[in-house]
PDB file of C-alpha atoms and ligand atoms in Angstrom:
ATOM      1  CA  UNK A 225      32.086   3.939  -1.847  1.00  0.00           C
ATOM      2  CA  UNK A 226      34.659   3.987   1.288  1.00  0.00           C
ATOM      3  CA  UNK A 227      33.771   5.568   4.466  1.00  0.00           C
ATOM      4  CA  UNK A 228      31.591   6.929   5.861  1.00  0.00           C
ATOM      5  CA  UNK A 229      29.692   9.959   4.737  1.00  0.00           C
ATOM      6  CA  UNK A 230      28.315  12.763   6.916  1.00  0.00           C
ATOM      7  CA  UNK A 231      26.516  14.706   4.680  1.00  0.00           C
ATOM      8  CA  UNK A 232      22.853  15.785   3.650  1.00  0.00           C
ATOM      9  CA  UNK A 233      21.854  15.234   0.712  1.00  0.00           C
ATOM     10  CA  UNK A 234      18.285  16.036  -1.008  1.00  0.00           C
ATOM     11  CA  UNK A 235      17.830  13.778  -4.310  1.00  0.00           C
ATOM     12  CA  UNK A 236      15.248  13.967  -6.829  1.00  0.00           C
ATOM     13  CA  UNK A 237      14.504  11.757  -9.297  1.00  0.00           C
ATOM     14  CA  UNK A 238      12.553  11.977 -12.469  1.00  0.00           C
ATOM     15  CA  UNK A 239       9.332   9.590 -13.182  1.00  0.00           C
ATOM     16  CA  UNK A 240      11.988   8.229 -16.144  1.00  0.00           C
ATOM     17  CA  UNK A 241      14.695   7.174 -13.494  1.00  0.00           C
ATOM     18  CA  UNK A 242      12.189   5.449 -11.698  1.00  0.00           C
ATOM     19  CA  UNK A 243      12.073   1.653 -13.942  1.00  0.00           C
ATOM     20  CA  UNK A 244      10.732  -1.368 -11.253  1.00  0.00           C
ATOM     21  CA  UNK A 245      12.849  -3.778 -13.726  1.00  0.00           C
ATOM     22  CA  UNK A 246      15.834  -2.473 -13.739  1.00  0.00           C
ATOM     23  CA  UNK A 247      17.295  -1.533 -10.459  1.00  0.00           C
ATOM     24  CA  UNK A 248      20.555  -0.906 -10.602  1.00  0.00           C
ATOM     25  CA  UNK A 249      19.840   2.829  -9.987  1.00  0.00           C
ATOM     26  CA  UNK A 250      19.574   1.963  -6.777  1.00  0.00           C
ATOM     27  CA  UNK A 251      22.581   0.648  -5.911  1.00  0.00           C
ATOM     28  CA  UNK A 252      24.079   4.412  -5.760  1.00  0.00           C
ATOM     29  CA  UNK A 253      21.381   5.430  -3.418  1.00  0.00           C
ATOM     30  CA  UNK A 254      21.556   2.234  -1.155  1.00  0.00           C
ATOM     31  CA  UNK A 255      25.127   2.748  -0.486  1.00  0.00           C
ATOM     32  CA  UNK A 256      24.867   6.300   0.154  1.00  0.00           C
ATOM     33  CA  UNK A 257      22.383   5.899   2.603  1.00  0.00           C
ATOM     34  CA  UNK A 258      24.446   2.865   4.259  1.00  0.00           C
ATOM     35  CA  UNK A 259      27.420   5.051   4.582  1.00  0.00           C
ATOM     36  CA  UNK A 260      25.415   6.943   6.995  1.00  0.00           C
ATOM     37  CA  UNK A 261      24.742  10.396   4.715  1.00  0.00           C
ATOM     38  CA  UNK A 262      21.286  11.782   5.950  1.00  0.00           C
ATOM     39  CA  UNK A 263      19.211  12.064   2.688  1.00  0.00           C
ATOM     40  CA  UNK A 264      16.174  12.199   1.283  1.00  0.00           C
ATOM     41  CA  UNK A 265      14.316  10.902  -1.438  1.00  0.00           C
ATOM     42  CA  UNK A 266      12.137  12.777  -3.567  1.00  0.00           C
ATOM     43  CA  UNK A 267      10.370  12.032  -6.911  1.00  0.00           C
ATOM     44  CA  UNK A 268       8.705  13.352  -9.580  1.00  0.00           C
ATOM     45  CA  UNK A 269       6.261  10.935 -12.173  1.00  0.00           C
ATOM     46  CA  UNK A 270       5.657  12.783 -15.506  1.00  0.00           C
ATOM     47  CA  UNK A 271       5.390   9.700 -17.804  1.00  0.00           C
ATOM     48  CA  UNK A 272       3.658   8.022 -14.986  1.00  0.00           C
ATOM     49  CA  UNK A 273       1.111  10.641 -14.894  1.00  0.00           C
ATOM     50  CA  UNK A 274       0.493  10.938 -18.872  1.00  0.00           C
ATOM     51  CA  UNK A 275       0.279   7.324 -19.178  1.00  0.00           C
ATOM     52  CA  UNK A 276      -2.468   6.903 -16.338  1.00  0.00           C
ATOM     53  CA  UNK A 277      -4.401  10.919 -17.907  1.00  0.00           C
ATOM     54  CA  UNK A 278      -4.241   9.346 -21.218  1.00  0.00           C
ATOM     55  CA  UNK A 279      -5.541   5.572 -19.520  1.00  0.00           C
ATOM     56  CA  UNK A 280      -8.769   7.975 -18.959  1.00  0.00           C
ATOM     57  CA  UNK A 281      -8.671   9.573 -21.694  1.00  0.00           C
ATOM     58  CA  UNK A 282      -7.077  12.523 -20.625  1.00  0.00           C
ATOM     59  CA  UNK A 283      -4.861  15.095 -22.517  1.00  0.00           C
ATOM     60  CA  UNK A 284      -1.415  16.104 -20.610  1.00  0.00           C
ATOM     61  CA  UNK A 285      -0.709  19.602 -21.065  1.00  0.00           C
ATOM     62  CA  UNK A 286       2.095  22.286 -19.623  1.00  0.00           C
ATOM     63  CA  UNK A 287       2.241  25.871 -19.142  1.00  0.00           C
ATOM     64  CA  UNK A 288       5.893  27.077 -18.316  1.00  0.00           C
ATOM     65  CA  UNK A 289       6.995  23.759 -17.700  1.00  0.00           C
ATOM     66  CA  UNK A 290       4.280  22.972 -15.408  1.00  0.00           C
ATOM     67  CA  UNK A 291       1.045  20.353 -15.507  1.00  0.00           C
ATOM     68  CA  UNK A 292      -2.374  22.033 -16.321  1.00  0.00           C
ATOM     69  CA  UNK A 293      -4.187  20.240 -13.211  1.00  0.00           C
ATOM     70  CA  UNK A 294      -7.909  20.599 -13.239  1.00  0.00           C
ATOM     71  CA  UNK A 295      -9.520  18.372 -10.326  1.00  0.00           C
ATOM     72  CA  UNK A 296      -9.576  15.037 -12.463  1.00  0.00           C
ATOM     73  CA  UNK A 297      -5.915  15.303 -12.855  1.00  0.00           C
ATOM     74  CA  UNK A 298      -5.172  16.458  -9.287  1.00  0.00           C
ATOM     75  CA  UNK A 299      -6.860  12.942  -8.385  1.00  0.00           C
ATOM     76  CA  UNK A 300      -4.896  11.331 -10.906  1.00  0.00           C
ATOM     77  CA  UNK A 301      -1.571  12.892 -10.058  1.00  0.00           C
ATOM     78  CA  UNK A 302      -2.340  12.203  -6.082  1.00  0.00           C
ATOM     79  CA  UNK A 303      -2.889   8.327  -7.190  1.00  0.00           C
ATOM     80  CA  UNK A 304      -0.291   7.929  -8.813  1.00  0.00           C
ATOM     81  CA  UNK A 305       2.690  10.566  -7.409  1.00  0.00           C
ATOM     82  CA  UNK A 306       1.462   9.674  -3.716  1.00  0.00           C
ATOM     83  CA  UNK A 307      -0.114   6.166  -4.187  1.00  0.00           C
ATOM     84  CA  UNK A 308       1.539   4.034  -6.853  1.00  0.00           C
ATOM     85  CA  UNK A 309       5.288   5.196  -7.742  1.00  0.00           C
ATOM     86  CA  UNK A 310       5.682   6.632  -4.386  1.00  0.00           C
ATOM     87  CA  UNK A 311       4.649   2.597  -3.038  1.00  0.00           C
ATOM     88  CA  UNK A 312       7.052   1.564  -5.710  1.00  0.00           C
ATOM     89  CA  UNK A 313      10.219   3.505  -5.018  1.00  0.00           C
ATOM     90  CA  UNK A 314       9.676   2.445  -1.117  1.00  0.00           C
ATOM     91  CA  UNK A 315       8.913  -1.577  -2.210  1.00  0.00           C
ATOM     92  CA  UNK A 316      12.011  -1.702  -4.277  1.00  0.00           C
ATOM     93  CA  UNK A 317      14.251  -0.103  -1.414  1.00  0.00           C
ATOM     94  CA  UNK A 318      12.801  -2.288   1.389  1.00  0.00           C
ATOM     95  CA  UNK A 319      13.891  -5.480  -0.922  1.00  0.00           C
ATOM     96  CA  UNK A 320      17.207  -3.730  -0.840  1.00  0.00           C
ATOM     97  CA  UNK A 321      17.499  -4.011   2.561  1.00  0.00           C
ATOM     98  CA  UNK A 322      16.967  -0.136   3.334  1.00  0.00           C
ATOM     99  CA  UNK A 323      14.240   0.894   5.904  1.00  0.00           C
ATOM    100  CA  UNK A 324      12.230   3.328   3.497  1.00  0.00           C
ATOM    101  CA  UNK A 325       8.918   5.030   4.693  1.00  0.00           C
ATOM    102  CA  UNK A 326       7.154   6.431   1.986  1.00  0.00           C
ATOM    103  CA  UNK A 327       5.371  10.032   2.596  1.00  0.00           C
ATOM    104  CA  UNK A 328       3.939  12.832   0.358  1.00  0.00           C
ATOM    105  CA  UNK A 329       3.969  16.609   1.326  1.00  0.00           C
ATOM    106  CA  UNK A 330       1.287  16.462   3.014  1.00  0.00           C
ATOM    107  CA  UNK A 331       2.079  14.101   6.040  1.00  0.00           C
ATOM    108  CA  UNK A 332       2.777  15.506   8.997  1.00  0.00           C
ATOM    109  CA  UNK A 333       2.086  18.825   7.227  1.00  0.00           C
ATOM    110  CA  UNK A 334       5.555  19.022   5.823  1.00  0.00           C
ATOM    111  CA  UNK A 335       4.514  21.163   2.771  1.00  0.00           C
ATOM    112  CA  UNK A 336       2.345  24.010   3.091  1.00  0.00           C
ATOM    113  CA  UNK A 337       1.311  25.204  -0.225  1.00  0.00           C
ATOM    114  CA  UNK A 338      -1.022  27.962  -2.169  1.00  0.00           C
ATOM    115  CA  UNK A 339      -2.464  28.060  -5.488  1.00  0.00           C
ATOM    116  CA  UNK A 340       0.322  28.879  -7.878  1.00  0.00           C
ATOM    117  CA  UNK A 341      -0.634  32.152 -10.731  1.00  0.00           C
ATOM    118  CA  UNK A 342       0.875  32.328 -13.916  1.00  0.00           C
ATOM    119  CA  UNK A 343       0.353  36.143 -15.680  1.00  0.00           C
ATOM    120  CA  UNK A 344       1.370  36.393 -19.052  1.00  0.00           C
ATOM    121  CA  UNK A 345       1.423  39.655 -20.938  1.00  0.00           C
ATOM    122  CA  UNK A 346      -0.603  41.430 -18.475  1.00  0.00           C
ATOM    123  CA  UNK A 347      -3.364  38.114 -18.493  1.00  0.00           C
ATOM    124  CA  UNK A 348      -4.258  35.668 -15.491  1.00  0.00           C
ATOM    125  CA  UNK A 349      -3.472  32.024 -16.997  1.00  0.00           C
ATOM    126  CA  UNK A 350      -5.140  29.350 -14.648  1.00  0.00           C
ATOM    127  CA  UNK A 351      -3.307  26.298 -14.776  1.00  0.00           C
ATOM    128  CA  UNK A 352      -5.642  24.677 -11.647  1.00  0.00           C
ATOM    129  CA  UNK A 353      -4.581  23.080  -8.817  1.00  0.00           C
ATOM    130  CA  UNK A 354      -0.841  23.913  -9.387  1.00  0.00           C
ATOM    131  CA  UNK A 355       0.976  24.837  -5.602  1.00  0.00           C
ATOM    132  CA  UNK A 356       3.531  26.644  -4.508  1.00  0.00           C
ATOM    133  CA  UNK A 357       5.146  25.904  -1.282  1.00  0.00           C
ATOM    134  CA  UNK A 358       4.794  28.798   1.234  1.00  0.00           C
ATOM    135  CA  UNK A 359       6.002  26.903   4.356  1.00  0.00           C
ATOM    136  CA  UNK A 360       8.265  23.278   4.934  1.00  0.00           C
ATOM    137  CA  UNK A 361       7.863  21.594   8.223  1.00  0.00           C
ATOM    138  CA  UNK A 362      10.572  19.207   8.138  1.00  0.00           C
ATOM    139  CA  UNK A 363       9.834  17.280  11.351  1.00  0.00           C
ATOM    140  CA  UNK A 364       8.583  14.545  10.044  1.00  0.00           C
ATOM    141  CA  UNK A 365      11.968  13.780   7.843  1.00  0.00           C
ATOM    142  CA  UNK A 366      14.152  14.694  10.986  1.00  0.00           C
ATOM    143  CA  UNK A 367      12.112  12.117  13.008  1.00  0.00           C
ATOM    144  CA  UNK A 368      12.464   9.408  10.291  1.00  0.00           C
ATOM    145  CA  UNK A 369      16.348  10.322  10.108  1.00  0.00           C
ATOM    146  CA  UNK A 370      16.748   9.791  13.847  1.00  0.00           C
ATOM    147  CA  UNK A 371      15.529   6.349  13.923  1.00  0.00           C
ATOM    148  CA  UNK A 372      17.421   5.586  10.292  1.00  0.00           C
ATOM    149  CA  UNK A 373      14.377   5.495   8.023  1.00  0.00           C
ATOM    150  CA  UNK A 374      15.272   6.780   4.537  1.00  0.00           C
ATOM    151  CA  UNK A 375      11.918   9.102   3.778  1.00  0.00           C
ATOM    152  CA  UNK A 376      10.548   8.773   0.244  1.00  0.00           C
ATOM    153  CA  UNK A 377       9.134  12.050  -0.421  1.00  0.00           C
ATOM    154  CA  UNK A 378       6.021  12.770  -2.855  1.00  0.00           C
ATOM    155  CA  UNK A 379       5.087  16.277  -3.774  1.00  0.00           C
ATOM    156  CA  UNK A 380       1.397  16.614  -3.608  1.00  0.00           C
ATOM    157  CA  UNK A 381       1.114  19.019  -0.894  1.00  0.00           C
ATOM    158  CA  UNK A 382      -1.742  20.166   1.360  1.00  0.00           C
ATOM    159  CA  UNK A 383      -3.066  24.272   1.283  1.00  0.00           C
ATOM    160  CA  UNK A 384      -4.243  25.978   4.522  1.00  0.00           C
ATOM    161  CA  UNK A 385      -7.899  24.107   3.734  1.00  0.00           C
ATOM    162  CA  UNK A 386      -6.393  20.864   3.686  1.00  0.00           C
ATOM    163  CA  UNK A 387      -6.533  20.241  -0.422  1.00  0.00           C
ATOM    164  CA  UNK A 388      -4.913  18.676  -2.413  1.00  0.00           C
ATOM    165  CA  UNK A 389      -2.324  21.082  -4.595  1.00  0.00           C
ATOM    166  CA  UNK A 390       0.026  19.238  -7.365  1.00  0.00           C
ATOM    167  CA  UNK A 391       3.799  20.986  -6.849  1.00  0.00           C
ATOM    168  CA  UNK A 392       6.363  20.424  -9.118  1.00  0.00           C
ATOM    169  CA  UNK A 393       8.784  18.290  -7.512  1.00  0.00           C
ATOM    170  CA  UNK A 394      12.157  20.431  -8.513  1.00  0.00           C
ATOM    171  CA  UNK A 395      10.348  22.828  -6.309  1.00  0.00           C
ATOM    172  CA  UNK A 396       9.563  20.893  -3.977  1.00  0.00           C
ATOM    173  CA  UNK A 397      12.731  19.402  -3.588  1.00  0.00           C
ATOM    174  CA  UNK A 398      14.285  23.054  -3.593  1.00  0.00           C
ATOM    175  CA  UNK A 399      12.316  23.936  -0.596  1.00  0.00           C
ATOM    176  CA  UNK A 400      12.979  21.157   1.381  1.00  0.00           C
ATOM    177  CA  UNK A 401      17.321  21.455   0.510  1.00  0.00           C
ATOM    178  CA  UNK A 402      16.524  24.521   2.000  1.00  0.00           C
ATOM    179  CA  UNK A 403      14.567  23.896   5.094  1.00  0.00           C
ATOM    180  CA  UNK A 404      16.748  20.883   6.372  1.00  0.00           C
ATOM    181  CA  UNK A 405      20.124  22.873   5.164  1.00  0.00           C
ATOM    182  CA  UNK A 406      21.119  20.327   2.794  1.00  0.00           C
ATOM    183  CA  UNK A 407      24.818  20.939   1.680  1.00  0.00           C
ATOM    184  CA  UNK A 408      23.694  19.417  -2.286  1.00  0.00           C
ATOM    185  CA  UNK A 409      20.827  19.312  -3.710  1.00  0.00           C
ATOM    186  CA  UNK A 410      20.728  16.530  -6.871  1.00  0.00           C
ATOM    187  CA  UNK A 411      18.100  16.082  -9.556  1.00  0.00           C
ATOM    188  CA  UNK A 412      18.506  13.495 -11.877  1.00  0.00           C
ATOM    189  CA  UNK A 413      16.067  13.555 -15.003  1.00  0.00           C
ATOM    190  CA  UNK A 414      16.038  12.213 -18.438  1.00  0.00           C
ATOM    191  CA  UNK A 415      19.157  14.521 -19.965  1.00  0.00           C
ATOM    192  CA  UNK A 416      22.452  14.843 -19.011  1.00  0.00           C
ATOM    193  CA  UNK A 417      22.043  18.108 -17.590  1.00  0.00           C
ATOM    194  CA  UNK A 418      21.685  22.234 -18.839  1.00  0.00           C
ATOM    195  CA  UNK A 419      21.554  21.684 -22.360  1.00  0.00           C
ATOM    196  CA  UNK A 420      22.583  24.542 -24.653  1.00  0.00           C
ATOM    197  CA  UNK A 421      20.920  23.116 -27.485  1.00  0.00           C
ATOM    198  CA  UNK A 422      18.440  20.249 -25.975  1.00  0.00           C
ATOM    199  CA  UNK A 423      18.230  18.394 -29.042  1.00  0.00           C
ATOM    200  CA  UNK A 424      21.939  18.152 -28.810  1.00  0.00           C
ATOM    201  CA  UNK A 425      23.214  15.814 -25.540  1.00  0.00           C
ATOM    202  CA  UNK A 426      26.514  17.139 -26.540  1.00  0.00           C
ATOM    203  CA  UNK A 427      25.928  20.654 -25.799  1.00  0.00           C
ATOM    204  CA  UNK A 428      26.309  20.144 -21.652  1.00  0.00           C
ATOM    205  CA  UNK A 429      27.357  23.210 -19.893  1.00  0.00           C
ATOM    206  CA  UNK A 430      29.069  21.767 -17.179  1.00  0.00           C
ATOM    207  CA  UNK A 431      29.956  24.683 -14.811  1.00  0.00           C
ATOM    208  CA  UNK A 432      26.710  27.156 -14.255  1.00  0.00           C
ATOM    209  CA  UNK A 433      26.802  30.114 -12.106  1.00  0.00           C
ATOM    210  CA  UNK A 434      23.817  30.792 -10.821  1.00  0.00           C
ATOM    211  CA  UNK A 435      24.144  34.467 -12.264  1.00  0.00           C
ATOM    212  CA  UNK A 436      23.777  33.436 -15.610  1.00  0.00           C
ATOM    213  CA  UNK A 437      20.674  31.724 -15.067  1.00  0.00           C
ATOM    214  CA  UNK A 438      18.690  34.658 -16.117  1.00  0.00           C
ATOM    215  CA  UNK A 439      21.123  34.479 -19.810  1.00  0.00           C
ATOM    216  CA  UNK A 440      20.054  31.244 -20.517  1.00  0.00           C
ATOM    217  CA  UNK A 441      15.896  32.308 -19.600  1.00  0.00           C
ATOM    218  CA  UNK A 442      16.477  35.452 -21.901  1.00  0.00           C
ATOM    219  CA  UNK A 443      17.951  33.369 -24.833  1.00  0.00           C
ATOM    220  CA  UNK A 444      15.245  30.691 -24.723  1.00  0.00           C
ATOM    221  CA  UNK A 445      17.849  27.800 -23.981  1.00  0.00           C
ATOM    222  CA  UNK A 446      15.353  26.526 -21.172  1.00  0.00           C
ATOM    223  CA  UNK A 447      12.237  25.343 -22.131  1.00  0.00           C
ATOM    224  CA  UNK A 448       9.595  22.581 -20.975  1.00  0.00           C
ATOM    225  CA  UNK A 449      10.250  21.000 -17.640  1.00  0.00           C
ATOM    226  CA  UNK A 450      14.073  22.187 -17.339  1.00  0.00           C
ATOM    227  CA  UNK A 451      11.945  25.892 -16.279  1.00  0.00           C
ATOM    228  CA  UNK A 452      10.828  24.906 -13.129  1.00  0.00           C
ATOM    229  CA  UNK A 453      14.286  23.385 -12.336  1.00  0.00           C
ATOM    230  CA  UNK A 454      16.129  26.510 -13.295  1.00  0.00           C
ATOM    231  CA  UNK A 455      13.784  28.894 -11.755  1.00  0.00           C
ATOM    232  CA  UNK A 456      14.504  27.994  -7.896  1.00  0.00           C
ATOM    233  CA  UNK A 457      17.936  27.235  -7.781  1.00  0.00           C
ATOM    234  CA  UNK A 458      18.911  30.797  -7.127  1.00  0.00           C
ATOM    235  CA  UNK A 459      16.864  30.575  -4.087  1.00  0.00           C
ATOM    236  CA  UNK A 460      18.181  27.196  -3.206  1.00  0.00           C
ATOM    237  CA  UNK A 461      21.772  28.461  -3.557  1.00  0.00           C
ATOM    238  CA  UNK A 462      21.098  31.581  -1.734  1.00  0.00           C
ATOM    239  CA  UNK A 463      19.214  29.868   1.282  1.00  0.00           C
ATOM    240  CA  UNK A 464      22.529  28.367   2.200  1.00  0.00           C
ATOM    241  CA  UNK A 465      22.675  25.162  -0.154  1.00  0.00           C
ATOM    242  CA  UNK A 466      26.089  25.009  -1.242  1.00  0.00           C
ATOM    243  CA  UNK A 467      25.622  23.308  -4.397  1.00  0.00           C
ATOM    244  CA  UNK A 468      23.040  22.232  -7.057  1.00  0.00           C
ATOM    245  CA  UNK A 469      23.781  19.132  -9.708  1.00  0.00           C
ATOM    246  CA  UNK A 470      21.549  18.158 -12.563  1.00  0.00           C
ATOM    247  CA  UNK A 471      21.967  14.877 -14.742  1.00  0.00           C
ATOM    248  CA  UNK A 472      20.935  12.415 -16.254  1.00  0.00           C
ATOM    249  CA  UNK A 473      20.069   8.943 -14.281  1.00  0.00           C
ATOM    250  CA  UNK A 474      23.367   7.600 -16.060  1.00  0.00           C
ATOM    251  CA  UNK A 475      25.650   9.696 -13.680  1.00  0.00           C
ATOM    252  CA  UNK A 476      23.638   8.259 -10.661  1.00  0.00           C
ATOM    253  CA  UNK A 477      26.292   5.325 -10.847  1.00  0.00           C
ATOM    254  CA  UNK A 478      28.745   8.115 -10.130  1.00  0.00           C
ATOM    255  CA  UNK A 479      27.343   9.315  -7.010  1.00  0.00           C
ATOM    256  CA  UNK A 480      29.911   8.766  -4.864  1.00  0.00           C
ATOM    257  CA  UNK A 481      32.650  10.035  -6.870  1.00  0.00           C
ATOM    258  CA  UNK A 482      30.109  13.625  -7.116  1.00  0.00           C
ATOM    259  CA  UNK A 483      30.101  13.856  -3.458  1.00  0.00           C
ATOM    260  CA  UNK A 484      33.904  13.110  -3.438  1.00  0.00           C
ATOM    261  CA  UNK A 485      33.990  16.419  -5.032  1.00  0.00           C
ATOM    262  CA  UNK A 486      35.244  15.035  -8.367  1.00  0.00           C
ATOM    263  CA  UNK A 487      34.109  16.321 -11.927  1.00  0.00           C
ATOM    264  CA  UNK A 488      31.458  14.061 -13.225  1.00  0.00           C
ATOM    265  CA  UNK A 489      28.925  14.289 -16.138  1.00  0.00           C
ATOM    266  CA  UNK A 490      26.382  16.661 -15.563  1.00  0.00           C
ATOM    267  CA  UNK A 491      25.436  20.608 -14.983  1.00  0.00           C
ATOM    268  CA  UNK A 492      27.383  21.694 -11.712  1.00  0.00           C
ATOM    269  CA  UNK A 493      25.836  25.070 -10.811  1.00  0.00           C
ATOM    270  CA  UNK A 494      27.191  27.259  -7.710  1.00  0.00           C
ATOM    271  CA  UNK A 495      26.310  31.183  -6.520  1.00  0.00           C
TER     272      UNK A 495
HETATM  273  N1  LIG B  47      18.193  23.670 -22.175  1.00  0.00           N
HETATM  274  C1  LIG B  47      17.705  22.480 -21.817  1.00  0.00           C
HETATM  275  N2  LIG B  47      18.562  21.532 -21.380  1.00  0.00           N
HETATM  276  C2  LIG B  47      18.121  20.312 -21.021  1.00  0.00           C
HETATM  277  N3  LIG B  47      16.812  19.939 -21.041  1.00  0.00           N
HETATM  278  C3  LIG B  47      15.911  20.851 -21.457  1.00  0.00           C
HETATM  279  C4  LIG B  47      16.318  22.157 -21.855  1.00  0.00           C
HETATM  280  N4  LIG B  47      15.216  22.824 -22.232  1.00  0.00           N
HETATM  281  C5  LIG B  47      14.181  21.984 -22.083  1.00  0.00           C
HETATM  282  N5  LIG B  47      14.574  20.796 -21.614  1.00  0.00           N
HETATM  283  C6  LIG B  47      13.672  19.656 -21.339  1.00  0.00           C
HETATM  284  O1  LIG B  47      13.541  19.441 -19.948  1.00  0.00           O
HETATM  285  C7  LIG B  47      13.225  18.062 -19.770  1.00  0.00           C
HETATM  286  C8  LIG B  47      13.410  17.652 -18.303  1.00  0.00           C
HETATM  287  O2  LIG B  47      12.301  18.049 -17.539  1.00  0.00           O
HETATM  288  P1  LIG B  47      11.041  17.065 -17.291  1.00  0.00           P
HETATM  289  O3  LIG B  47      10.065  17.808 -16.444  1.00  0.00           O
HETATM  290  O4  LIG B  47      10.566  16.508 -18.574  1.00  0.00           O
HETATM  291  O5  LIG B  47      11.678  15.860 -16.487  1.00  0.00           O
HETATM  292  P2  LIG B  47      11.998  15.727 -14.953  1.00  0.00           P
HETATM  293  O6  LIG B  47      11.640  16.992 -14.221  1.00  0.00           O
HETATM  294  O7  LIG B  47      13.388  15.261 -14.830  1.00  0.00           O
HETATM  295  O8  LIG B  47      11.044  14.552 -14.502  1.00  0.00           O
HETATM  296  P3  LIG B  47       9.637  14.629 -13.704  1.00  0.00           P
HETATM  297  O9  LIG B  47       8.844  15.714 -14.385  1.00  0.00           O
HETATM  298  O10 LIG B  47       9.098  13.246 -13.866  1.00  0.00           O
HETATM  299  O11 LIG B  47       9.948  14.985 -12.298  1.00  0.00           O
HETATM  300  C9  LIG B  47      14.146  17.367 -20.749  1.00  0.00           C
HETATM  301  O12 LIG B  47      13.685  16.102 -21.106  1.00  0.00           O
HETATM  302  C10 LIG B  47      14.169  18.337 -21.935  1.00  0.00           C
HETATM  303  O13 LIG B  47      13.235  17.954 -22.902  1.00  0.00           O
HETATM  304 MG1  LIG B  48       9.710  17.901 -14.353  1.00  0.00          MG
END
């Protein structure tokens, strides 16, 4: 990567991205960061999560993509989104040389969120301690940006009363593209992007407007944890981002060729 680049950038990455023995996904994100782009960090943990729920002998489930959280998996999820892989992701950049300060949504009250509601078919589904974010107060990333410390960003988020509430972190990484005006928002996960037929890696749609978004909802192409991914980028692009990518942690070697505006595996989508 040449140059430098003045650009910022929100970044997501899934729980699978995240391996403490094989770093070389960093390497992208180190450079980026050297080149003097302003981003952020943020991370989800599903596997993470199921493999410390099912330690305690806890079943994961989902409703619309999203983590049926009663209080004992709230706890978990703070441990381990917050506490663990959150400690991780900051350990492994420090040994890169890259001055990372690890936070969740609730320092500094940067996420405000409320109880999220699900109603299906006319019924109330409660899915527990599932947020929404209502509010991003993003001084606490514009502080650690003016003294050059990359922020590593969990989603657990704090309510008006100070709880605990488990966000999704595609939302949560939405909110906060919008909030610090990001120009690109990127989430990496485990497929190469907008599958038309996920069992099918081939099937990549590569240019997505966010007009057809609704389409793909209607024809039940999105399902599982792709929902809450697909369901904010409208908002995302229409609060002023100017561009959302999803792929797999493969194109994350690419980075720097994405944000030279060149073509590179993955679902590019735009208003
Ligand atoms: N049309 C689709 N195209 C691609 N993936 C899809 C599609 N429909 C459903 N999926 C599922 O969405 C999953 C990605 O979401 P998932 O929540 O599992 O991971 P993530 O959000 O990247 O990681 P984390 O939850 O750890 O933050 C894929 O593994 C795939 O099974
Ligand atoms: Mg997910």
């Amino acid at each position: 990567m040449d140059g430098v680049i003045l650009m910022k950038v929100v970044l997501k990455l899934s729980g699978k991205n995240i391996n403490p023995n094989k770093t070389t996904f960093l390497k992208p994100l180190v450079d980026l960061w050297q080149k003097g782009a302003q981003l952020v960090l943020i991370h989800g943990g599903g596997p993470q999560i199921n493999d410390f729920m099912e330690r305690m002998g806890k079943k994961p489930s989902f409703v619309q993509g999203l983590r049926v959280t009663d209080q004992e998996v709230m706890d978990i999820t703070e441990m381990v989104l917050s506490g663990l892989l959150n400690k991780t992701l900051v350990g492994m950049l420090v040994q890169h040389g890259i001055a990372a300060c690890g936070i969740s949504g609730r320092d500094a009250g940067l996420f405000l969120a409320k109880k999220h509601t699900i109603e299906h078919e006319g019924q109330f589904i409660d899915i527990g301690w599932v947020g929404d974010i209502i509010q991003v107060n993003p001084q606490l990333i514009e502080t650690l940006w003016g003294n050059r410390i990359l922020p590593v960003v969990s989603p657990i988020s704090g309510d008006s009363d100070g709880k605990s509430l488990n966000v999704n972190a595609d939302w949560a990484a939405s909110q906060l593209a919008i909030a610090l005006r990001a120009e690109k928002l990127l989430l990496f996960t485990d497929v190469p992007g907008v599958l038309l037929d996920p069992l099918n890696p081939d099937s990549l749609i590569r240019d997505l407007s966010a007009s057809d978004i609704p389409l793909l909802f209607q024809k039940g192409i999105v399902a599982g944890g792709m929902i809450p991914k697909l369901q904010m980028i409208q908002t995302v692009l229409q609060g002023g981002v100017e561009e959302v990518f999803i792929a797999g942690g493969a194109s994350l070697e690419l980075l720097d060729q994405l944000l030279e505006g060149k073509s590179i595996p993955g679902t590019r989508v735009t208003r």
